[in-house]
């Protein structure tokens, strides 16, 4: 098993977050899933999502640009399809825990795709870093990552009252 040596987030001049991921100490390949987030539902929001293995599940890093300031729900959805202009083609939240209800990343039994909220600064940049115990690179490849227009309340089914899907990207293995 490989381990990440360093994950660093830098907010340069209060602007867009920059993420640097340095691979294993032996210089070998890192198993990773990556998505490029594209604007949906008439928004201008773009960004990236990255999932890497961690000792306790998966480390998820999501960055956004050109989003409205505040909190926005972020979820992994069951289908790897962002073709619909409103990203409805991404389907429901990824839910490997059949019968589980919506929650936050610290809710004991919840949809596996419930990642919580990304905090966006006044210039439209945001960074979410979360470790999720029931995710892995293998079970997210081919699924989509969606950023929502509103804050996720981390409770209400099916999507935490987080509103329209404003960015979407399909996870690809690297």
XYZ file of N, CA and C in Angstrom:
522
model
N 0.835 -1.176 0.000
C 0.000 0.000 0.000
C 0.879 1.237 0.000
N 0.519 2.210 -0.802
C 1.277 3.452 -0.869
C 0.618 4.484 0.032
N 1.416 5.417 0.506
C 0.896 6.474 1.364
C 1.267 7.821 0.789
N 0.399 8.771 0.910
C 0.722 10.129 0.519
C 1.713 10.709 1.500
N 2.688 11.409 0.968
C 3.684 12.028 1.820
C 3.205 13.396 2.276
N 2.584 14.178 1.376
C 2.232 15.547 1.719
C 1.020 15.987 0.920
N 0.102 16.648 1.586
C -0.988 17.338 0.914
C -0.984 18.741 1.475
N -0.912 19.723 0.585
C -0.784 21.093 1.035
C -1.770 21.966 0.271
N -2.499 22.809 0.972
C -3.409 23.753 0.330
C -2.925 25.155 0.634
N -2.857 25.996 -0.394
C -2.372 27.354 -0.228
C -3.399 28.301 -0.813
N -3.805 29.293 -0.037
C -4.692 30.331 -0.534
C -3.809 31.542 -0.808
N -3.450 31.753 -2.052
C -2.576 32.857 -2.423
C -3.383 34.145 -2.489
N -3.028 35.120 -1.676
C -3.682 36.429 -1.659
C -5.195 36.334 -1.516
N -5.688 35.347 -0.752
C -7.125 35.203 -0.540
C -7.858 34.703 -1.769
N -7.123 34.276 -2.778
C -7.733 33.864 -4.032
C -8.045 32.393 -4.096
N -7.964 31.875 -5.283
C -8.306 30.489 -5.549
C -7.329 29.544 -4.870
N -7.827 28.517 -4.196
C -6.935 27.563 -3.543
C -6.106 26.803 -4.573
N -4.881 26.546 -4.224
C -3.999 25.719 -5.040
C -3.685 24.478 -4.226
N -3.725 23.311 -4.853
C -3.468 22.067 -4.140
C -2.261 21.392 -4.766
N -1.313 21.012 -3.927
C -0.164 20.247 -4.392
C -0.186 18.901 -3.695
N -0.097 17.838 -4.460
C -0.053 16.502 -3.885
C 1.269 15.877 -4.281
N 2.048 15.502 -3.289
C 3.332 14.872 -3.534
C 3.175 13.393 -3.270
N 3.633 12.565 -4.193
C 3.405 11.127 -4.142
C 4.266 10.393 -3.144
N 4.304 9.074 -3.253
C 5.001 8.239 -2.289
C 6.502 8.512 -2.283
N 7.103 8.253 -1.139
C 8.525 8.515 -0.965
C 9.375 7.744 -1.964
N 8.922 6.570 -2.430
C 9.719 5.779 -3.370
C 9.566 6.242 -4.818
N 8.764 7.292 -5.051
C 8.601 7.835 -6.393
C 7.700 7.012 -7.300
N 7.106 5.944 -6.792
C 6.238 5.089 -7.595
C 4.893 5.727 -7.861
N 4.061 5.048 -8.650
C 2.750 5.599 -8.998
C 1.796 5.629 -7.805
N 0.905 6.594 -7.832
C -0.142 6.712 -6.821
C -1.463 6.387 -7.496
N -2.257 5.525 -6.901
C -3.587 5.217 -7.412
C -4.488 6.382 -7.029
N -5.088 7.040 -8.013
C -5.846 8.255 -7.758
C -7.027 8.343 -8.724
N -8.094 8.995 -8.284
C -9.232 9.319 -9.144
C -9.325 10.835 -9.213
N -9.524 11.361 -10.422
C -9.524 12.805 -10.637
C -10.717 13.185 -11.508
N -11.335 14.328 -11.196
C -12.417 14.865 -12.027
C -12.182 16.345 -12.264
N -12.508 16.793 -13.454
C -12.530 18.217 -13.773
C -13.985 18.654 -13.697
N -14.273 19.601 -12.811
C -15.649 20.055 -12.608
C -15.984 21.149 -13.616
N -17.106 20.981 -14.288
C -17.566 21.941 -15.276
C -18.863 22.583 -14.810
N -19.068 23.839 -15.226
C -20.245 24.608 -14.831
C -21.532 23.949 -15.320
N -22.567 23.991 -14.479
C -23.893 23.450 -14.790
C -24.958 24.421 -14.284
N -26.175 24.240 -14.735
C -27.342 25.017 -14.284
C -27.134 26.523 -14.436
N -26.413 26.935 -15.482
C -26.200 28.353 -15.738
C -25.139 29.010 -14.879
N -24.420 28.246 -14.079
C -23.370 28.824 -13.227
C -22.081 28.991 -14.025
N -21.072 29.585 -13.392
C -19.734 29.702 -13.973
C -18.726 28.890 -13.167
N -19.219 28.069 -12.257
C -18.360 27.332 -11.324
C -17.576 26.240 -12.049
N -16.273 26.216 -11.806
C -15.400 25.154 -12.299
C -14.549 24.676 -11.132
N -13.805 23.595 -11.347
C -12.938 23.121 -10.279
C -12.375 21.750 -10.561
N -11.865 21.131 -9.512
C -11.294 19.789 -9.607
C -11.681 18.991 -8.373
N -11.659 17.685 -8.527
C -11.841 16.775 -7.389
C -10.783 15.693 -7.520
N -10.258 15.278 -6.392
C -9.195 14.269 -6.370
C -9.448 13.342 -5.191
N -9.391 12.030 -5.431
C -9.559 11.032 -4.374
C -8.310 10.160 -4.367
N -7.685 10.058 -3.196
C -6.496 9.228 -3.030
C -6.697 8.311 -1.835
N -5.996 7.181 -1.812
C -6.122 6.277 -0.669
C -5.572 6.912 0.603
N -6.165 6.574 1.726
C -5.618 6.972 3.025
C -5.763 5.778 3.962
N -5.088 5.835 5.077
C -5.122 4.725 6.035
C -6.531 4.457 6.544
N -7.397 5.479 6.519
C -8.745 5.303 7.057
C -9.828 5.468 5.992
N -9.530 5.123 4.748
C -10.524 5.202 3.681
C -9.977 5.918 2.475
N -10.525 7.092 2.186
C -10.076 7.881 1.049
C -9.990 9.347 1.446
N -8.954 10.007 0.961
C -8.798 11.445 1.146
C -9.397 12.121 -0.079
N -10.354 13.013 0.136
C -11.034 13.705 -0.952
C -10.665 15.182 -0.881
N -10.174 15.730 -2.004
C -9.857 17.150 -2.113
C -10.681 17.722 -3.252
N -11.449 18.763 -2.983
C -12.258 19.414 -4.008
C -11.917 20.892 -3.992
N -11.636 21.468 -5.165
C -11.437 22.907 -5.284
C -12.478 23.456 -6.248
N -12.911 24.689 -6.011
C -13.819 25.366 -6.935
C -13.342 26.793 -7.162
N -13.730 27.331 -8.315
C -13.502 28.724 -8.662
C -14.816 29.297 -9.180
N -14.973 30.599 -9.024
C -16.134 31.329 -9.538
C -17.459 30.900 -8.924
N -17.423 30.462 -7.673
C -18.649 30.113 -6.941
C -19.061 31.296 -6.071
N -20.315 31.340 -5.667
C -20.757 32.392 -4.755
C -20.193 32.105 -3.362
N -19.838 33.153 -2.617
C -19.278 32.956 -1.275
C -20.253 32.216 -0.358
N -19.697 31.434 0.551
C -20.496 30.685 1.515
C -20.281 29.195 1.369
N -21.204 28.427 1.931
C -21.111 26.967 1.939
C -21.913 26.369 0.780
N -21.359 25.319 0.188
C -22.016 24.600 -0.904
C -21.876 23.102 -0.662
N -22.971 22.362 -0.785
C -22.925 20.916 -0.631
C -22.112 20.261 -1.734
N -21.378 19.200 -1.368
C -20.585 18.437 -2.335
C -20.898 16.959 -2.137
N -21.172 16.270 -3.236
C -21.542 14.857 -3.164
C -20.931 14.076 -4.310
N -20.661 12.814 -4.067
C -20.349 11.884 -5.146
C -21.671 11.240 -5.537
N -21.966 11.277 -6.829
C -23.226 10.740 -7.345
C -22.988 9.398 -8.028
N -24.059 8.615 -8.135
C -23.944 7.223 -8.565
C -23.535 7.033 -10.014
N -23.870 7.956 -10.881
C -23.586 7.784 -12.308
C -22.474 8.728 -12.757
N -21.630 8.245 -13.622
C -20.568 9.063 -14.191
C -21.035 9.746 -15.453
N -22.047 10.582 -15.334
C -22.652 11.235 -16.491
C -23.029 12.659 -16.113
N -22.334 13.613 -16.689
C -22.616 15.033 -16.433
C -23.158 15.711 -17.686
N -23.707 14.940 -18.619
C -24.119 15.473 -19.916
C -25.324 16.404 -19.849
N -26.189 16.243 -18.887
C -27.376 17.087 -18.771
C -26.963 18.499 -18.341
N -27.554 19.554 -18.919
C -27.184 20.922 -18.544
C -27.363 21.231 -17.052
N -28.252 20.498 -16.385
C -28.457 20.684 -14.945
C -27.827 19.547 -14.138
N -27.036 18.701 -14.797
C -26.326 17.570 -14.164
C -27.263 16.536 -13.542
N -28.521 16.515 -13.953
C -29.441 15.511 -13.417
C -29.068 14.107 -13.889
N -28.302 14.011 -14.961
C -27.852 12.714 -15.479
C -26.875 12.018 -14.532
N -26.376 12.728 -13.521
C -25.463 12.131 -12.535
C -26.189 11.201 -11.565
N -27.511 11.231 -11.560
C -28.279 10.356 -10.679
C -28.269 10.814 -9.233
N -28.595 9.891 -8.348
C -28.676 10.162 -6.906
C -27.291 10.059 -6.270
N -27.230 10.347 -4.979
C -25.969 10.204 -4.250
C -25.505 8.758 -4.267
N -24.198 8.568 -4.414
C -23.605 7.242 -4.319
C -23.921 6.709 -2.931
N -24.516 5.511 -2.873
C -24.993 4.978 -1.602
C -24.655 3.492 -1.473
N -23.375 3.164 -1.208
C -23.030 1.752 -1.044
C -23.632 1.146 0.221
N -24.052 1.994 1.159
C -24.680 1.545 2.408
C -26.184 1.503 2.186
N -26.658 0.511 1.463
C -28.064 0.426 1.082
C -28.983 0.690 2.274
N -29.966 1.542 2.051
C -30.919 1.875 3.099
C -30.490 3.051 3.956
N -29.254 3.519 3.775
C -28.777 4.656 4.569
C -29.467 5.935 4.111
N -29.546 6.894 5.016
C -30.134 8.191 4.718
C -29.035 9.224 4.563
N -29.418 10.404 4.078
C -28.471 11.492 3.871
C -27.867 11.937 5.203
N -26.618 12.371 5.153
C -25.937 12.870 6.348
C -24.667 13.588 5.970
N -23.841 13.852 6.958
C -22.550 14.483 6.730
C -21.447 13.451 6.790
N -20.207 13.857 6.514
C -19.109 12.893 6.510
C -18.860 12.237 7.866
N -19.340 12.831 8.947
C -19.161 12.245 10.280
C -20.390 11.503 10.788
N -21.452 11.436 9.977
C -22.645 10.681 10.352
C -22.319 9.197 10.219
N -22.538 8.392 11.268
C -22.110 6.984 11.241
C -22.648 6.163 10.067
N -23.938 6.248 9.774
C -24.513 5.510 8.647
C -25.186 6.531 7.743
N -24.659 6.697 6.544
C -25.124 7.720 5.607
C -24.778 7.284 4.201
N -25.226 8.057 3.217
C -24.796 7.804 1.840
C -23.273 7.936 1.802
N -22.596 7.017 1.149
C -21.141 7.105 1.038
C -20.683 8.337 0.291
N -21.536 8.873 -0.572
C -21.176 10.050 -1.360
C -21.402 11.377 -0.679
N -21.861 11.383 0.563
C -22.116 12.637 1.281
C -20.802 13.188 1.828
N -20.284 14.248 1.199
C -18.971 14.787 1.562
C -19.035 16.034 2.431
N -20.214 16.576 2.667
C -20.323 17.785 3.483
C -20.357 19.029 2.616
N -19.769 20.113 3.124
C -19.819 21.410 2.453
C -18.427 21.938 2.150
N -18.327 22.639 1.027
C -17.109 23.355 0.688
C -17.337 24.816 1.040
N -16.375 25.429 1.705
C -16.467 26.831 2.100
C -15.808 27.678 1.021
N -16.583 28.579 0.422
C -16.098 29.426 -0.667
C -15.852 30.832 -0.134
N -14.677 31.381 -0.454
C -14.311 32.713 0.036
C -14.923 33.820 -0.822
N -14.630 35.070 -0.461
C -15.232 36.227 -1.119
C -14.849 36.347 -2.589
N -13.740 35.750 -2.998
C -13.320 35.824 -4.399
C -13.776 34.620 -5.220
N -14.571 33.733 -4.618
C -15.142 32.611 -5.352
C -14.354 31.325 -5.322
N -13.256 31.288 -4.548
C -12.446 30.077 -4.445
C -12.785 29.286 -3.199
N -12.760 27.976 -3.313
C -13.041 27.136 -2.157
C -12.251 25.850 -2.189
N -12.053 25.279 -0.999
C -11.323 24.024 -0.854
C -12.015 23.172 0.192
N -12.265 21.912 -0.153
C -12.794 20.924 0.780
C -11.778 19.800 0.875
N -11.375 19.466 2.095
C -10.491 18.329 2.345
C -11.180 17.474 3.390
N -11.501 16.220 3.042
C -12.214 15.343 3.961
C -11.750 13.904 3.747
N -11.618 13.171 4.845
C -11.328 11.741 4.767
C -12.627 10.993 5.004
N -12.940 10.054 4.106
C -14.202 9.323 4.163
C -13.894 7.830 4.268
N -14.406 7.202 5.331
C -14.049 5.810 5.626
C -14.608 4.799 4.635
N -15.774 5.062 4.050
C -16.361 4.051 3.167
C -16.212 4.376 1.684
N -15.211 5.193 1.351
C -14.885 5.444 -0.047
C -13.507 4.889 -0.344
N -13.292 4.576 -1.604
C -11.970 4.173 -2.080
C -11.825 4.685 -3.505
N -10.603 4.709 -4.003
C -10.396 5.099 -5.393
C -11.209 4.183 -6.303
N -11.185 2.890 -6.023
C -11.897 1.926 -6.866
C -13.401 2.166 -6.928
N -14.029 2.556 -5.803
C -15.487 2.692 -5.863
C -15.971 4.082 -6.282
N -15.053 5.022 -6.562
C -15.486 6.321 -7.083
C -15.195 6.499 -8.567
N -14.246 5.735 -9.112
C -13.945 5.851 -10.541
C -15.204 5.507 -11.334
N -15.538 6.376 -12.291
C -16.738 6.173 -13.099
C -17.984 6.799 -12.504
N -17.857 7.447 -11.360
C -18.983 8.168 -10.748
C -18.734 9.669 -10.932
N -19.701 10.488 -10.561
C -19.526 11.929 -10.719
C -19.431 12.623 -9.367
N -18.783 13.778 -9.380
C -18.724 14.664 -8.223
C -19.555 15.886 -8.581
N -20.449 16.281 -7.683
C -21.352 17.401 -7.932
C -21.229 18.422 -6.807
N -21.147 19.703 -7.194
C -21.203 20.814 -6.244
C -22.583 21.441 -6.400
N -23.225 21.733 -5.262
C -24.584 22.277 -5.256
C -24.586 23.772 -4.948
N -25.689 24.434 -5.284
C -25.782 25.886 -5.130
C -25.900 26.349 -3.679
N -26.371 25.499 -2.776
C -26.625 25.899 -1.388
C -25.870 25.010 -0.408
N -25.887 25.436 0.832
C -25.299 24.655 1.918
C -26.103 23.378 2.135
N -25.404 22.285 2.340
C -26.022 21.003 2.676
C -26.347 21.040 4.165
N -27.598 20.736 4.527
C -27.963 20.741 5.949
C -27.521 19.466 6.664
N -26.921 18.533 5.928
C -26.352 17.287 6.459
C -27.380 16.370 7.112
N -28.643 16.542 6.750
C -29.686 15.726 7.363
C -30.807 15.352 6.385
N -31.418 16.340 5.755
C -32.627 16.112 4.952
C -32.376 15.200 3.760
N -33.273 14.224 3.573
C -33.207 13.356 2.398
C -33.885 14.053 1.228
N -33.453 13.837 0.001
C -32.330 12.970 -0.345
C -30.999 13.700 -0.459
N -30.998 15.054 -0.488
C -29.751 15.767 -0.799
C -29.439 16.923 0.138
N -29.994 16.952 1.316
C -29.660 17.986 2.288
C -30.137 19.380 1.941
N -31.201 19.480 1.134
C -31.728 20.787 0.724
C -30.650 21.674 0.120
N -29.744 21.080 -0.654
C -28.596 21.829 -1.162
C -28.809 22.451 -2.540
N -29.993 22.330 -3.084
C -30.330 23.066 -4.299
C -29.773 22.496 -5.587
N -29.739 23.359 -6.593
C -29.339 22.969 -7.948
C -27.898 22.466 -7.993
N -27.620 21.711 -9.021
C -26.274 21.173 -9.255
C -25.528 22.186 -10.123
N -24.536 22.865 -9.553
C -23.874 23.970 -10.255
C -22.528 23.602 -10.871
N -21.990 22.439 -10.546
C -20.762 21.949 -11.182
C -20.762 20.431 -11.109
N -20.179 19.805 -12.134
C -20.180 18.339 -12.198
C -18.955 17.867 -12.966
N -18.373 16.763 -12.516
C -17.252 16.144 -13.219
C -17.233 14.653 -12.964
N -16.750 13.887 -13.939
C -16.695 12.429 -13.834
C -15.315 12.005 -13.342
N -15.292 11.133 -12.331
C -14.041 10.635 -11.754
C -13.383 9.646 -12.713
N -12.132 9.908 -13.037
C -11.334 9.044 -13.913
C -10.128 8.531 -13.141
N -9.774 7.284 -13.342
C -8.609 6.721 -12.682
C -7.324 7.149 -13.365
N -6.277 7.391 -12.570
C -4.950 7.728 -13.111
C -3.905 6.881 -12.452
